[in-house]
mmCIF file of C-alpha atoms in Angstrom:
data_model
loop_
_atom_site.group_PDB
_atom_site.id
_atom_site.type_symbol
_atom_site.label_atom_id
_atom_site.label_comp_id
_atom_site.label_asym_id
_atom_site.label_seq_id
_atom_site.Cartn_x
_atom_site.Cartn_y
_atom_site.Cartn_z
ATOM 1 C CA MET A 1 -0.061 0.001 -0.400
ATOM 2 C CA LYS A 2 1.323 3.416 -0.786
ATOM 3 C CA THR A 3 1.552 6.183 1.821
ATOM 4 C CA LYS A 4 1.408 9.713 0.759
ATOM 5 C CA ALA A 5 4.054 11.886 2.854
ATOM 6 C CA VAL A 6 2.445 14.930 4.766
ATOM 7 C CA THR A 7 4.588 17.794 3.798
ATOM 8 C CA TRP A 8 4.137 21.503 5.091
ATOM 9 C CA ASP A 9 2.466 22.176 1.640
ATOM 10 C CA THR A 10 -0.066 19.455 1.669
ATOM 11 C CA ALA A 11 -1.238 19.757 5.080
ATOM 12 C CA VAL A 12 -1.796 24.112 4.554
ATOM 13 C CA ALA A 13 -4.159 22.569 1.652
ATOM 14 C CA GLY A 14 -5.861 19.900 3.511
ATOM 15 C CA ALA A 15 -6.610 22.649 6.398
ATOM 16 C CA ALA A 16 -8.201 24.702 3.652
ATOM 17 C CA VAL A 17 -9.918 22.081 2.530
ATOM 18 C CA ARG A 18 -11.396 21.313 5.348
ATOM 19 C CA GLU A 19 -12.167 25.409 6.280
ATOM 20 C CA GLU A 20 -13.684 25.851 3.181
ATOM 21 C CA ALA A 21 -16.282 22.796 4.163
ATOM 22 C CA ALA A 22 -16.885 24.223 7.568
ATOM 23 C CA ALA A 23 -18.008 27.476 5.507
ATOM 24 C CA VAL A 24 -20.530 25.704 3.349
ATOM 25 C CA PRO A 25 -23.699 26.862 4.843
ATOM 26 C CA THR A 26 -25.855 24.017 6.184
ATOM 27 C CA PRO A 27 -29.245 23.998 7.285
ATOM 28 C CA GLN A 28 -28.446 21.431 10.411
ATOM 29 C CA ARG A 29 -26.465 23.753 12.507
ATOM 30 C CA ASN A 30 -28.400 27.351 12.252
ATOM 31 C CA GLU A 31 -31.623 28.036 12.980
ATOM 32 C CA GLU A 32 -31.786 30.737 10.665
ATOM 33 C CA GLU A 33 -30.072 28.825 7.852
ATOM 34 C CA PHE A 34 -32.579 25.715 8.624
ATOM 35 C CA ALA A 35 -35.897 28.002 8.381
ATOM 36 C CA GLY A 36 -34.680 29.138 4.931
ATOM 37 C CA PHE A 37 -33.897 25.548 3.518
ATOM 38 C CA TYR A 38 -37.430 24.772 4.735
ATOM 39 C CA GLN A 39 -38.998 27.178 3.193
ATOM 40 C CA ARG A 40 -37.593 26.033 -0.349
ATOM 41 C CA THR A 41 -37.806 22.141 0.531
ATOM 42 C CA ALA A 42 -40.698 21.796 2.360
ATOM 43 C CA ARG A 43 -43.538 21.747 -0.022
ATOM 44 C CA PRO A 44 -41.838 19.858 -2.694
ATOM 45 C CA LEU A 45 -41.017 17.102 -0.311
ATOM 46 C CA TRP A 46 -44.564 17.553 1.088
ATOM 47 C CA ALA A 47 -46.072 17.238 -2.329
ATOM 48 C CA TYR A 48 -43.414 14.615 -2.895
ATOM 49 C CA LEU A 49 -45.270 12.168 0.148
ATOM 50 C CA ALA A 50 -48.150 12.968 -0.518
ATOM 51 C CA ARG A 51 -48.416 11.672 -4.026
ATOM 52 C CA VAL A 52 -46.119 8.895 -3.749
ATOM 53 C CA SER A 53 -47.864 7.573 -0.328
ATOM 54 C CA GLY A 54 -51.299 8.754 -1.204
ATOM 55 C CA ASP A 55 -51.759 9.952 1.757
ATOM 56 C CA ALA A 56 -51.704 13.491 3.223
ATOM 57 C CA ALA A 57 -51.746 12.783 6.906
ATOM 58 C CA LEU A 58 -49.301 10.244 6.742
ATOM 59 C CA ALA A 59 -47.257 13.003 4.577
ATOM 60 C CA ASP A 60 -47.673 15.424 7.284
ATOM 61 C CA ASP A 61 -45.783 13.060 9.618
ATOM 62 C CA LEU A 62 -43.214 11.911 7.493
ATOM 63 C CA LEU A 63 -42.067 15.431 6.663
ATOM 64 C CA GLN A 64 -41.671 16.407 10.231
ATOM 65 C CA GLU A 65 -40.052 13.080 10.558
ATOM 66 C CA SER A 66 -37.374 13.466 7.654
ATOM 67 C CA TYR A 67 -36.458 17.129 9.152
ATOM 68 C CA LEU A 68 -36.392 15.919 12.485
ATOM 69 C CA ARG A 69 -33.632 13.415 10.897
ATOM 70 C CA LEU A 70 -31.813 15.842 9.009
ATOM 71 C CA ILE A 71 -31.080 17.912 11.813
ATOM 72 C CA ASN A 72 -29.906 15.343 13.636
ATOM 73 C CA ALA A 73 -27.787 14.118 10.990
ATOM 74 C CA THR A 74 -23.937 13.482 11.371
ATOM 75 C CA PHE A 75 -24.447 13.761 7.362
ATOM 76 C CA VAL A 76 -22.056 16.903 6.236
ATOM 77 C CA ALA A 77 -23.701 18.266 3.200
ATOM 78 C CA ASP A 78 -21.945 19.960 0.643
ATOM 79 C CA GLY A 79 -24.074 22.551 -0.388
ATOM 80 C CA GLU A 80 -28.113 23.059 -0.496
ATOM 81 C CA VAL A 81 -28.387 20.588 -3.434
ATOM 82 C CA SER A 82 -27.067 17.639 -2.077
ATOM 83 C CA CYS A 83 -28.748 18.437 1.497
ATOM 84 C CA ARG A 84 -32.100 18.580 -0.416
ATOM 85 C CA ARG A 85 -31.086 14.874 -2.112
ATOM 86 C CA TYR A 86 -30.222 13.833 1.550
ATOM 87 C CA LEU A 87 -33.549 15.076 2.637
ATOM 88 C CA PHE A 88 -35.688 13.221 0.064
ATOM 89 C CA ARG A 89 -33.520 10.361 0.758
ATOM 90 C CA ILE A 90 -34.513 9.910 4.202
ATOM 91 C CA ALA A 91 -38.039 10.862 3.238
ATOM 92 C CA SER A 92 -37.935 8.082 0.511
ATOM 93 C CA ASN A 93 -36.540 5.483 3.716
ATOM 94 C CA LEU A 94 -39.393 6.765 5.926
ATOM 95 C CA LEU A 95 -41.572 5.579 3.090
ATOM 96 C CA ARG A 96 -40.366 2.283 2.829
ATOM 97 C CA ASP A 97 -40.094 1.846 6.275
ATOM 98 C CA HIS A 98 -44.238 2.726 6.118
ATOM 99 C CA TRP A 99 -44.813 0.218 3.484
ATOM 100 C CA ARG A 100 -43.030 -2.790 5.087
ATOM 101 C CA ARG A 101 -45.199 -2.273 8.147
ATOM 102 C CA PRO A 102 -48.105 -5.120 8.156
ATOM 103 C CA VAL A 103 -51.170 -3.014 6.502
ATOM 104 C CA PRO A 104 -54.035 -3.618 4.283
ATOM 105 C CA ALA A 105 -52.506 -3.509 0.831
ATOM 106 C CA SER A 106 -55.838 -2.978 -1.051
ATOM 107 C CA LEU A 107 -56.110 -0.422 -3.570
ATOM 108 C CA ASP A 108 -59.969 0.505 -2.281
ATOM 109 C CA GLN A 109 -58.521 0.983 1.395
ATOM 110 C CA LEU A 110 -55.689 3.551 -0.004
ATOM 111 C CA PRO A 111 -56.776 6.822 1.612
ATOM 112 C CA ASP A 112 -57.377 9.544 -0.734
ATOM 113 C CA ILE A 113 -55.253 12.001 -0.864
ATOM 114 C CA ALA A 114 -56.923 15.336 0.611
ATOM 115 C CA CYS A 115 -55.133 18.207 -1.065
ATOM 116 C CA ALA A 116 -55.734 20.632 -4.971
ATOM 117 C CA ALA A 117 -58.379 18.428 -6.404
ATOM 118 C CA GLY A 118 -60.392 19.345 -3.714
ATOM 119 C CA GLU A 119 -59.747 23.311 -3.250
ATOM 120 C CA SER A 120 -59.761 23.582 -7.171
ATOM 121 C CA ARG A 121 -63.164 25.374 -8.642
ATOM 122 C CA ASP A 122 -62.163 24.244 -12.523
ATOM 123 C CA PRO A 123 -64.228 21.266 -13.520
ATOM 124 C CA GLU A 124 -60.824 20.554 -16.014
ATOM 125 C CA ARG A 125 -58.391 20.752 -12.860
ATOM 126 C CA ILE A 126 -60.565 18.874 -11.064
ATOM 127 C CA HIS A 127 -60.495 16.257 -13.674
ATOM 128 C CA LEU A 128 -57.044 15.893 -14.198
ATOM 129 C CA GLN A 129 -56.400 15.834 -10.692
ATOM 130 C CA SER A 130 -58.836 12.702 -10.345
ATOM 131 C CA GLN A 131 -57.605 11.449 -13.769
ATOM 132 C CA LEU A 132 -54.206 11.610 -11.966
ATOM 133 C CA GLN A 133 -55.409 10.064 -8.815
ATOM 134 C CA ARG A 134 -56.804 7.152 -10.296
ATOM 135 C CA ALA A 135 -53.827 6.720 -12.433
ATOM 136 C CA PHE A 136 -51.018 6.918 -9.228
ATOM 137 C CA ALA A 137 -53.500 4.267 -7.572
ATOM 138 C CA ARG A 138 -53.001 1.714 -9.967
ATOM 139 C CA VAL A 139 -49.411 1.776 -10.413
ATOM 140 C CA LYS A 140 -46.757 0.529 -7.506
ATOM 141 C CA PRO A 141 -45.249 2.583 -4.423
ATOM 142 C CA ARG A 142 -42.218 2.233 -6.207
ATOM 143 C CA GLU A 143 -42.820 3.089 -9.777
ATOM 144 C CA ARG A 144 -44.923 6.205 -7.907
ATOM 145 C CA GLN A 145 -41.906 6.941 -6.485
ATOM 146 C CA LEU A 146 -39.668 6.597 -9.533
ATOM 147 C CA LEU A 147 -41.734 8.800 -11.953
ATOM 148 C CA TRP A 148 -42.383 11.843 -9.082
ATOM 149 C CA LEU A 149 -38.691 11.939 -8.844
ATOM 150 C CA ALA A 150 -38.045 12.082 -12.611
ATOM 151 C CA TYR A 151 -40.942 13.966 -14.136
ATOM 152 C CA ALA A 152 -42.086 16.172 -10.926
ATOM 153 C CA GLU A 153 -38.525 16.817 -9.166
ATOM 154 C CA GLY A 154 -36.547 16.421 -12.309
ATOM 155 C CA TYR A 155 -33.651 14.253 -10.682
ATOM 156 C CA THR A 156 -31.593 12.321 -12.890
ATOM 157 C CA HIS A 157 -30.865 8.951 -12.953
ATOM 158 C CA ARG A 158 -27.784 8.909 -10.673
ATOM 159 C CA GLU A 159 -29.728 11.034 -8.313
ATOM 160 C CA ILE A 160 -32.429 8.884 -7.887
ATOM 161 C CA ALA A 161 -30.639 5.708 -7.500
ATOM 162 C CA GLU A 162 -28.872 7.520 -4.902
ATOM 163 C CA ILE A 163 -32.289 8.765 -2.944
ATOM 164 C CA THR A 164 -34.401 5.708 -3.689
ATOM 165 C CA GLY A 165 -31.342 3.388 -2.478
ATOM 166 C CA LEU A 166 -31.988 1.436 -6.130
ATOM 167 C CA GLY A 167 -29.189 0.508 -8.328
ATOM 168 C CA ALA A 168 -28.048 3.274 -10.786
ATOM 169 C CA ALA A 169 -28.607 0.706 -13.622
ATOM 170 C CA GLY A 170 -31.880 -0.268 -13.697
ATOM 171 C CA ILE A 171 -33.389 3.087 -12.558
ATOM 172 C CA ARG A 172 -33.997 3.728 -16.690
ATOM 173 C CA LEU A 173 -35.489 0.350 -17.226
ATOM 174 C CA LEU A 174 -37.463 0.366 -14.224
ATOM 175 C CA LEU A 175 -38.633 4.164 -15.169
ATOM 176 C CA PHE A 176 -39.258 3.166 -18.745
ATOM 177 C CA ARG A 177 -41.961 0.387 -17.378
ATOM 178 C CA ALA A 178 -43.351 2.822 -14.636
ATOM 179 C CA ARG A 179 -43.532 5.345 -17.097
ATOM 180 C CA ARG A 180 -45.007 3.423 -19.955
ATOM 181 C CA LYS A 181 -47.703 1.599 -17.732
ATOM 182 C CA MET A 182 -48.698 5.438 -16.323
ATOM 183 C CA ALA A 183 -49.180 6.770 -20.350
ATOM 184 C CA ARG A 184 -51.241 3.923 -20.512
ATOM 185 C CA LEU A 185 -53.494 4.859 -17.828
ATOM 186 C CA LEU A 186 -53.682 8.562 -18.638
ATOM 187 C CA ARG A 187 -54.076 8.281 -22.325
ATOM 188 C CA PRO A 188 -57.368 5.946 -22.874
ATOM 189 C CA GLU A 189 -59.578 8.920 -22.119
ATOM 190 C CA GLY A 190 -57.576 11.403 -24.469
ATOM 191 C CA ILE A 191 -56.365 14.088 -21.714
ATOM 192 C CA VAL A 192 -54.585 16.909 -22.648
ATOM 193 C CA LEU A 193 -53.606 19.763 -20.848
ATOM 194 C CA ARG A 194 -54.614 22.880 -21.365
ATOM 195 C CA GLY A 195 -52.189 25.304 -23.405
ATOM 196 C CA LYS A 196 -49.570 22.250 -23.627
ATOM 197 C CA ALA A 197 -48.458 20.236 -26.944
ATOM 198 C CA MET B 1 -34.083 -3.111 -25.650
ATOM 199 C CA LYS B 2 -33.056 -0.426 -28.266
ATOM 200 C CA ARG B 3 -37.016 0.589 -28.742
ATOM 201 C CA CYS B 4 -37.266 1.309 -25.047
ATOM 202 C CA PHE B 5 -35.082 4.305 -25.104
ATOM 203 C CA CYS B 6 -34.942 7.513 -27.127
ATOM 204 C CA PRO B 7 -32.151 9.547 -27.175
ATOM 205 C CA LEU B 8 -33.762 12.541 -27.138
ATOM 206 C CA GLU B 9 -36.096 11.698 -24.225
ATOM 207 C CA GLY B 10 -33.621 13.624 -21.703
ATOM 208 C CA GLU B 11 -33.847 16.590 -23.756
ATOM 209 C CA ILE B 12 -37.719 16.544 -24.033
ATOM 210 C CA ALA B 13 -38.223 16.092 -20.278
ATOM 211 C CA ALA B 14 -35.448 18.803 -20.112
ATOM 212 C CA ALA B 15 -38.005 21.084 -21.912
ATOM 213 C CA LEU B 16 -40.999 20.030 -19.844
ATOM 214 C CA ARG B 17 -39.305 20.792 -16.353
ATOM 215 C CA GLU B 18 -37.935 23.958 -17.206
ATOM 216 C CA GLY B 19 -41.382 25.069 -19.358
ATOM 217 C CA ARG B 20 -39.966 25.565 -22.795
ATOM 218 C CA TRP B 21 -42.484 23.164 -23.994
ATOM 219 C CA PRO B 22 -43.946 23.122 -26.652
ATOM 220 C CA GLU B 23 -43.099 26.882 -27.840
ATOM 221 C CA GLY B 24 -39.488 27.010 -26.815
ATOM 222 C CA ALA B 25 -38.375 23.201 -27.911
ATOM 223 C CA GLY B 26 -37.783 23.702 -31.556
ATOM 224 C CA ASP B 27 -40.190 22.449 -34.453
ATOM 225 C CA SER B 28 -37.760 19.332 -34.662
ATOM 226 C CA LEU B 29 -38.270 18.016 -31.216
ATOM 227 C CA ARG B 30 -41.867 18.581 -31.648
ATOM 228 C CA ALA B 31 -42.009 16.867 -34.598
ATOM 229 C CA HIS B 32 -39.892 14.145 -33.126
ATOM 230 C CA ALA B 33 -42.262 13.917 -29.982
ATOM 231 C CA ARG B 34 -45.236 13.201 -32.587
ATOM 232 C CA GLU B 35 -43.681 10.284 -34.226
ATOM 233 C CA CYS B 36 -41.773 8.734 -31.448
ATOM 234 C CA ALA B 37 -43.728 6.423 -28.919
ATOM 235 C CA THR B 38 -41.234 6.558 -26.003
ATOM 236 C CA CYS B 39 -41.066 10.748 -26.397
ATOM 237 C CA GLY B 40 -44.539 10.575 -26.192
ATOM 238 C CA GLU B 41 -45.100 9.137 -23.079
ATOM 239 C CA VAL B 42 -42.644 11.073 -21.868
ATOM 240 C CA VAL B 43 -44.495 14.099 -22.774
ATOM 241 C CA ILE B 44 -47.790 12.682 -21.168
ATOM 242 C CA VAL B 45 -46.627 12.137 -18.048
ATOM 243 C CA ALA B 46 -44.192 14.776 -17.668
ATOM 244 C CA GLN B 47 -46.779 17.282 -18.427
ATOM 245 C CA PHE B 48 -49.622 15.555 -16.016
ATOM 246 C CA LEU B 49 -46.817 15.380 -12.978
ATOM 247 C CA GLY B 50 -45.812 18.816 -13.514
ATOM 248 C CA GLN B 51 -49.384 19.869 -13.446
ATOM 249 C CA ALA B 52 -49.768 17.846 -10.237
ATOM 250 C CA ARG B 53 -46.071 18.844 -8.695
ATOM 251 C CA VAL B 54 -47.989 22.581 -9.119
ATOM 252 C CA GLU B 55 -51.122 22.139 -7.702
ATOM 253 C CA THR B 56 -49.956 19.625 -4.603
ATOM 254 C CA VAL B 57 -47.461 22.142 -3.548
ATOM 255 C CA ARG B 58 -49.907 24.707 -3.575
ATOM 256 C CA SER B 59 -52.034 22.873 -1.010
ATOM 257 C CA ALA B 60 -49.291 21.737 1.438
ATOM 258 C CA ARG B 61 -50.242 22.499 4.753
ATOM 259 C CA LEU B 62 -46.713 22.698 6.667
ATOM 260 C CA PRO B 63 -45.988 23.002 10.495
ATOM 261 C CA SER B 64 -43.354 26.511 11.274
ATOM 262 C CA SER B 65 -39.862 25.749 10.548
ATOM 263 C CA GLY B 66 -39.178 26.945 14.279
ATOM 264 C CA ALA B 67 -41.505 24.411 16.030
ATOM 265 C CA LEU B 68 -39.368 21.791 13.911
ATOM 266 C CA TRP B 69 -36.312 23.160 15.072
ATOM 267 C CA TRP B 70 -37.321 23.448 18.339
ATOM 268 C CA ARG B 71 -38.254 19.560 18.269
ATOM 269 C CA ALA B 72 -35.301 18.759 17.019
ATOM 270 C CA GLN B 73 -33.338 20.608 19.253
ATOM 271 C CA LEU B 74 -35.547 18.599 22.412
ATOM 272 C CA HIS B 75 -34.998 15.181 20.075
ATOM 273 C CA ARG B 76 -30.712 15.727 20.332
ATOM 274 C CA ARG B 77 -30.423 17.176 23.783
ATOM 275 C CA CYS B 78 -32.238 13.662 24.785
ATOM 276 C CA SER B 79 -30.817 11.441 22.850
ATOM 277 C CA ASP B 80 -27.300 13.145 24.202
ATOM 278 C CA VAL B 81 -28.065 12.474 27.420
ATOM 279 C CA GLU B 82 -29.066 8.924 26.843
ATOM 280 C CA ARG B 83 -25.812 8.368 25.500
ATOM 281 C CA ALA B 84 -24.065 10.094 28.448
ATOM 282 C CA THR B 85 -26.021 7.744 30.812
ATOM 283 C CA GLN B 86 -25.698 4.886 28.604
ATOM 284 C CA PRO B 87 -22.217 3.675 30.584
ATOM 285 C CA ILE B 88 -24.346 3.863 33.583
ATOM 286 C CA ALA B 89 -27.003 1.889 32.915
ATOM 287 C CA LEU B 90 -24.761 -0.758 31.247
ATOM 288 C CA VAL B 91 -23.385 -0.968 34.819
ATOM 289 C CA GLU B 92 -26.648 -1.207 36.363
ATOM 290 C CA LYS B 93 -27.977 -3.771 34.283
ATOM 291 C CA LEU B 94 -24.581 -6.022 34.767
ATOM 292 C CA SER B 95 -24.751 -5.852 38.598
ATOM 293 C CA LEU B 96 -28.366 -6.734 38.297
ATOM 294 C CA VAL B 97 -27.699 -9.738 36.642
ATOM 295 C CA CYS B 98 -24.101 -10.712 38.628
ATOM 296 C CA PHE B 99 -26.073 -10.394 42.122
ATOM 297 C CA PRO B 100 -27.727 -13.483 41.861
ATOM 298 C CA LEU B 101 -25.573 -15.367 40.200
ATOM 299 C CA VAL B 102 -23.140 -14.299 42.737
ATOM 300 C CA CYS B 103 -24.970 -15.168 45.523
ATOM 301 C CA ILE B 104 -25.385 -19.006 44.395
ATOM 302 C CA GLY B 105 -22.076 -19.147 43.362
ATOM 303 C CA LEU B 106 -20.645 -17.957 47.120
ATOM 304 C CA ALA B 107 -23.371 -20.554 48.482
ATOM 305 C CA VAL B 108 -21.680 -23.341 46.453
ATOM 306 C CA TRP B 109 -18.372 -22.510 47.423
ATOM 307 C CA GLN B 110 -19.089 -22.038 50.915
ATOM 308 C CA TRP B 111 -21.536 -24.751 51.595
ATOM 309 C CA LYS B 112 -19.710 -26.222 54.551
ATOM 310 C CA PRO B 113 -19.782 -23.240 56.701
ATOM 311 C CA ILE B 114 -23.305 -22.330 55.643
ATOM 312 C CA SER B 115 -24.437 -25.916 56.314
ATOM 313 C CA SER B 116 -22.913 -25.785 59.963
ATOM 314 C CA TRP B 117 -23.973 -22.099 60.499
ATOM 315 C CA LEU B 118 -27.676 -23.334 59.536
ATOM 316 C CA SER B 119 -27.368 -26.792 61.655
ATOM 317 C CA TRP B 120 -26.563 -24.589 64.559
ATOM 318 C CA LEU B 121 -29.550 -22.114 63.600
ATOM 319 C CA ALA B 122 -31.758 -25.339 63.833
ATOM 320 C CA ASP B 123 -29.856 -26.301 67.630
ATOM 321 C CA ALA B 124 -31.055 -22.858 68.923
ATOM 322 C CA GLY B 125 -34.960 -22.772 67.273
ATOM 323 C CA ARG B 126 -34.891 -25.944 69.122
ATOM 324 C CA VAL B 127 -34.480 -24.354 72.197
ATOM 325 C CA HIS B 128 -36.586 -21.711 72.390
ATOM 326 C CA ASP B 129 -40.121 -23.362 70.810
ATOM 327 C CA LEU B 130 -41.443 -26.553 71.673
ATOM 328 C CA PHE B 131 -43.773 -26.731 68.766
ATOM 329 C CA ALA B 132 -41.033 -25.925 66.543
ATOM 330 C CA ASP B 133 -38.527 -28.096 68.118
ATOM 331 C CA SER B 134 -40.959 -31.026 67.659
ATOM 332 C CA VAL B 135 -41.285 -30.039 63.954
ATOM 333 C CA GLN B 136 -37.416 -29.889 63.972
ATOM 334 C CA ALA B 137 -36.791 -32.679 65.714
ATOM 335 C CA SER B 138 -38.746 -34.774 63.508
ATOM 336 C CA LEU B 139 -37.325 -32.705 59.945
ATOM 337 C CA SER B 140 -33.640 -33.637 60.957
ATOM 338 C CA ASN B 141 -34.259 -37.220 61.736
ATOM 339 C CA SER B 142 -36.056 -37.742 58.706
ATOM 340 C CA GLY B 143 -32.588 -35.646 57.123
ATOM 341 C CA LEU B 144 -35.316 -32.880 55.547
ATOM 342 C CA TRP B 145 -34.318 -29.563 57.647
ATOM 343 C CA MET B 146 -30.793 -28.753 55.538
ATOM 344 C CA PRO B 147 -32.261 -29.311 51.754
ATOM 345 C CA ILE B 148 -35.814 -27.359 53.062
ATOM 346 C CA LEU B 149 -33.078 -24.293 54.310
ATOM 347 C CA PHE B 150 -31.159 -24.656 51.472
ATOM 348 C CA ALA B 151 -34.030 -24.333 49.318
ATOM 349 C CA ALA B 152 -35.646 -21.728 50.883
ATOM 350 C CA ALA B 153 -32.401 -19.599 50.719
ATOM 351 C CA LEU B 154 -32.071 -20.422 46.680
ATOM 352 C CA GLY B 155 -35.695 -19.584 46.071
ATOM 353 C CA THR B 156 -35.483 -16.406 47.538
ATOM 354 C CA VAL B 157 -31.746 -15.428 45.660
ATOM 355 C CA ALA B 158 -33.779 -16.638 42.638
ATOM 356 C CA LEU B 159 -37.065 -14.836 43.793
ATOM 357 C CA PHE B 160 -34.590 -11.297 43.976
ATOM 358 C CA GLY B 161 -33.138 -12.300 40.661
ATOM 359 C CA VAL B 162 -36.332 -12.278 38.847
ATOM 360 C CA LEU B 163 -37.797 -9.773 40.408
ATOM 361 C CA ALA B 164 -34.060 -7.970 39.508
ATOM 362 C CA LEU B 165 -34.920 -8.934 35.977
ATOM 363 C CA TYR B 166 -38.205 -7.607 35.572
ATOM 364 C CA LEU B 167 -36.953 -4.283 36.922
ATOM 365 C CA LEU B 168 -34.620 -4.640 33.757
ATOM 366 C CA VAL B 169 -37.087 -5.371 31.271
ATOM 367 C CA GLU B 170 -39.835 -3.433 32.466
ATOM 368 C CA LYS B 171 -36.552 -0.167 32.324
ATOM 369 C CA ASP B 172 -36.295 -0.766 29.007
#
């Protein structure tokens, strides 16, 4: 095994790198920074949890638990992007733990998500929401997760692999299958979003 | 496998994500999306999920960041205290487990002095109580006195041991 000689220059360079790392703002250490980070990430995280789990109350609980774990984690973020990714990873692990618990797994017993569509007065939007809800209920939780991370959050395959803990090589194929399934569920009724495509 | 993926699907997904679809995406990309099945699916799914994200994000009802921060600090302090008192708790558990074992070990090791002491006790008891005397006499005659005393002592130790274990489990 090769050993690297420690000289004055390498020691100084190492110290500079450590100082730089310490200077990176991390929401885990400072309340003010946390408040800003929370402001920017809580809504997308809630949307992810609510849509993937299909349960708004569960999303409330898991959101709080995710932030508690993030604050108390020993993870050192190198910027907001990686911290956000880590937060989504925590949330995904909590979701996975929730799915592993023995609960009634019938689709009829899935709680309806109480958001968006209920508040909108636009009939077209209500229709789109209910259509999406029905389609989402027919795909597996893992597929919902992959689709949301890829197309709602815009994460790359590598980032999705990091968040979900799945192998990076398999993400592409899993995503392709999930997308095909979802597109088939959405297509039959000929839904076209207003002002798009 | 080749049919599964299209080299342009990433570009189309990016255009959708950045709000450049369909106007800002270019004619060739739009024409391709009409022809390519994979890219057509990307357009449908990404549009739906993008719209759902906007709606869901808008409808989120969140707790305040201050309350979460406070809860996290409280949680951290609790776990710090737990970590600090862990060695004490460990020693406490060890002592609770070791006490009955040590008692039994001592009883076995020092059985001769204990048995003579017990017989002395039996003799002393005989002097004081006439009723007990008769009982003891009958017991010692039948050779049951010593085992009963020993069993009682062991039973007490076992009782304390079980009690200690119960307290240990309850504490956990």
